Coordinates of C-alpha atoms in Angstrom, one line a residue:
X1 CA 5.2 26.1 -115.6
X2 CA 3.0 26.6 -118.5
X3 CA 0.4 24.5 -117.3
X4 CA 0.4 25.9 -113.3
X5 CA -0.2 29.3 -115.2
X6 CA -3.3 27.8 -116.9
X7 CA -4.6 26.6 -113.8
X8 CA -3.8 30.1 -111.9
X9 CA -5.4 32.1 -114.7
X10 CA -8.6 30.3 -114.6
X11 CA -10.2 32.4 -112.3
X12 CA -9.5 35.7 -114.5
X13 CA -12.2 34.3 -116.5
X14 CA -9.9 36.0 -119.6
X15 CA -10.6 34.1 -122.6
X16 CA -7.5 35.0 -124.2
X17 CA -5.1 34.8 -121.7
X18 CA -6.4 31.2 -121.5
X19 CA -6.1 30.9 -125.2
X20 CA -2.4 32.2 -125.2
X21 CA -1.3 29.8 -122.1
X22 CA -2.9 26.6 -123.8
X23 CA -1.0 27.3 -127.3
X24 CA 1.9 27.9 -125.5
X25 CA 1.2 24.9 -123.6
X26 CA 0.3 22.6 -126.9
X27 CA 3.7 24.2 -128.2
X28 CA 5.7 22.8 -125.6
X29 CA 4.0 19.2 -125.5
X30 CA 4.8 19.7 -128.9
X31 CA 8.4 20.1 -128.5
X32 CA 8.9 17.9 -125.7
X33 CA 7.5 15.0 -128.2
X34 CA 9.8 15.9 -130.7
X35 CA 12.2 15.3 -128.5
X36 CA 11.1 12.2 -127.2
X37 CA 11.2 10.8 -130.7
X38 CA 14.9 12.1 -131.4
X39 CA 15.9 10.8 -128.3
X40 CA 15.1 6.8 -128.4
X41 CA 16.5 6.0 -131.1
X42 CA 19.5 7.5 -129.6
X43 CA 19.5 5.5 -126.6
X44 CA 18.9 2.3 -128.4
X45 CA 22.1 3.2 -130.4
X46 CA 23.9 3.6 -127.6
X47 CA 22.8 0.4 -126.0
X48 CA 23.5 -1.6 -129.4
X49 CA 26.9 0.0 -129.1
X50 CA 27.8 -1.3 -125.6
X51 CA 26.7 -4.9 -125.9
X52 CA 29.2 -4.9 -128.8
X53 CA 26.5 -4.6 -131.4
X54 CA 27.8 -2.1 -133.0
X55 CA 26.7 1.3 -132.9
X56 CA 23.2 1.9 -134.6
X57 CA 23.0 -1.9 -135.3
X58 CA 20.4 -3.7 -136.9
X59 CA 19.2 -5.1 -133.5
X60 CA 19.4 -1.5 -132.2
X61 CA 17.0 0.0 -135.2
X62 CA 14.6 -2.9 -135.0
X63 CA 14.2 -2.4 -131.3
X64 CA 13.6 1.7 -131.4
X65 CA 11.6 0.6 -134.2
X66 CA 9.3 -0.9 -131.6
X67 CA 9.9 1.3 -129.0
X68 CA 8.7 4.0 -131.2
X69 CA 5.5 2.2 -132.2
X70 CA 5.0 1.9 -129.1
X71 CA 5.7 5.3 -128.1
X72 CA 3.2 6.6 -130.8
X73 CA 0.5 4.2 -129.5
X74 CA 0.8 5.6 -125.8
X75 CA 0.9 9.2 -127.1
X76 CA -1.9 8.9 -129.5
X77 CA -4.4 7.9 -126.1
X78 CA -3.6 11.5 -124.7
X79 CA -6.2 12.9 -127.3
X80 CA -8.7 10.3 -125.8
X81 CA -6.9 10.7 -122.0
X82 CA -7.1 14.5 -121.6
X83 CA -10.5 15.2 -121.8
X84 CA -11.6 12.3 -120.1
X85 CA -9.5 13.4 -117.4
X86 CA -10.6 17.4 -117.6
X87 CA -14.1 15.8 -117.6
X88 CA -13.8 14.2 -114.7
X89 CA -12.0 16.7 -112.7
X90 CA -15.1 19.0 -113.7
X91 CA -17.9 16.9 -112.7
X92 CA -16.2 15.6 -109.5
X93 CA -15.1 19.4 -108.2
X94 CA -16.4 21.9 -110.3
X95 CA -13.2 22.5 -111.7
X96 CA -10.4 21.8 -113.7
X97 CA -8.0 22.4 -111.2
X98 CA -7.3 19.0 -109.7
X99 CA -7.0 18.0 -113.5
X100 CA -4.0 20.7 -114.4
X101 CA -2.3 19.6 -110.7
X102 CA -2.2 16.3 -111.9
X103 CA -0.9 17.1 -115.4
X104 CA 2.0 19.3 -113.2
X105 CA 2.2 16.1 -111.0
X106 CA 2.6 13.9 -113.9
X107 CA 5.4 16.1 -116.0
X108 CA 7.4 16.8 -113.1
X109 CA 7.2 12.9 -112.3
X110 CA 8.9 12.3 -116.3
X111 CA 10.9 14.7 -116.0
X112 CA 12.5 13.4 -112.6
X113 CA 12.1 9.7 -114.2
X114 CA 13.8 11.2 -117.6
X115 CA 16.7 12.5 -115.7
X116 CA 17.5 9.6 -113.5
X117 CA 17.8 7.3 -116.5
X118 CA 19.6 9.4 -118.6
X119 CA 21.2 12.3 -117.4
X120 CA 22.0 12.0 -113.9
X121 CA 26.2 12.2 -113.2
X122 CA 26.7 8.9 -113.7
X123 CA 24.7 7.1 -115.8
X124 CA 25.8 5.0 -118.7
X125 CA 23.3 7.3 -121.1
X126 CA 25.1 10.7 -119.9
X127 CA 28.6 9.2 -120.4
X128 CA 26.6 8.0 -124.2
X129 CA 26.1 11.3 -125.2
X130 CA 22.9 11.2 -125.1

């Protein structure tokens, strides 16, 4: 929602409306990777616990271990990703629009992917606890 109301205050041409939108935006992000890094090593506990490795195993830690190395890795290209991709929204159209749509497209599409996995009725994570 944030980042529709970036793209729909662009033509305002208000510098602090922008301003206000992309903090609130950055705080977000912010808060949604916090939560990413709470929530693996959850899921790999889970996991652990259902293959009869105990809950929070060894075998468990070691692989969100990885996973979160991994995690980190991926997240750390966004600060190389974003601006490559607000570049070449720019040059292409003009605009940052198609770039914002496809920041929508692309948190909707995790979202969606987030609660298939693991919150849907259903599915072994929800009945986790996770």
């Amino acid at each position: 929602a944030i980042a529709l109301a970036v793209v729909w205050s662009l033509p305002l041409s208000n510098f602090w409306l922008f301003l206000l939108l992309f903090l609130a935006l950055f705080t977000a992000s912010g808060f949604g990777n916090g939560a990413t890094y709470r929530m693996i090593p959850r899921i790999f506990a889970i996991r652990g616990g259902e293959a009869g490795a105990g809950r929070g195993g060894v075998a468990s830690q070691r692989k969100s271990a990885a996973a979160l190395g991994l995690n980190s890795a991926i997240g750390a290209s966004g600060g190389f990703v974003i601006p490559q991709v607000l570049n070449a929204s720019s040059t292409a159209t003009g605009s940052y629009d198609g770039a914002f749509y496809g920041f929508v497209g692309a948190y909707a599409l995790m979202l969606v992917l987030a609660w298939f996995c693991y919150l849907r009725p259903g599915s072994k994570m929800a009945q986790g606890g996770v």
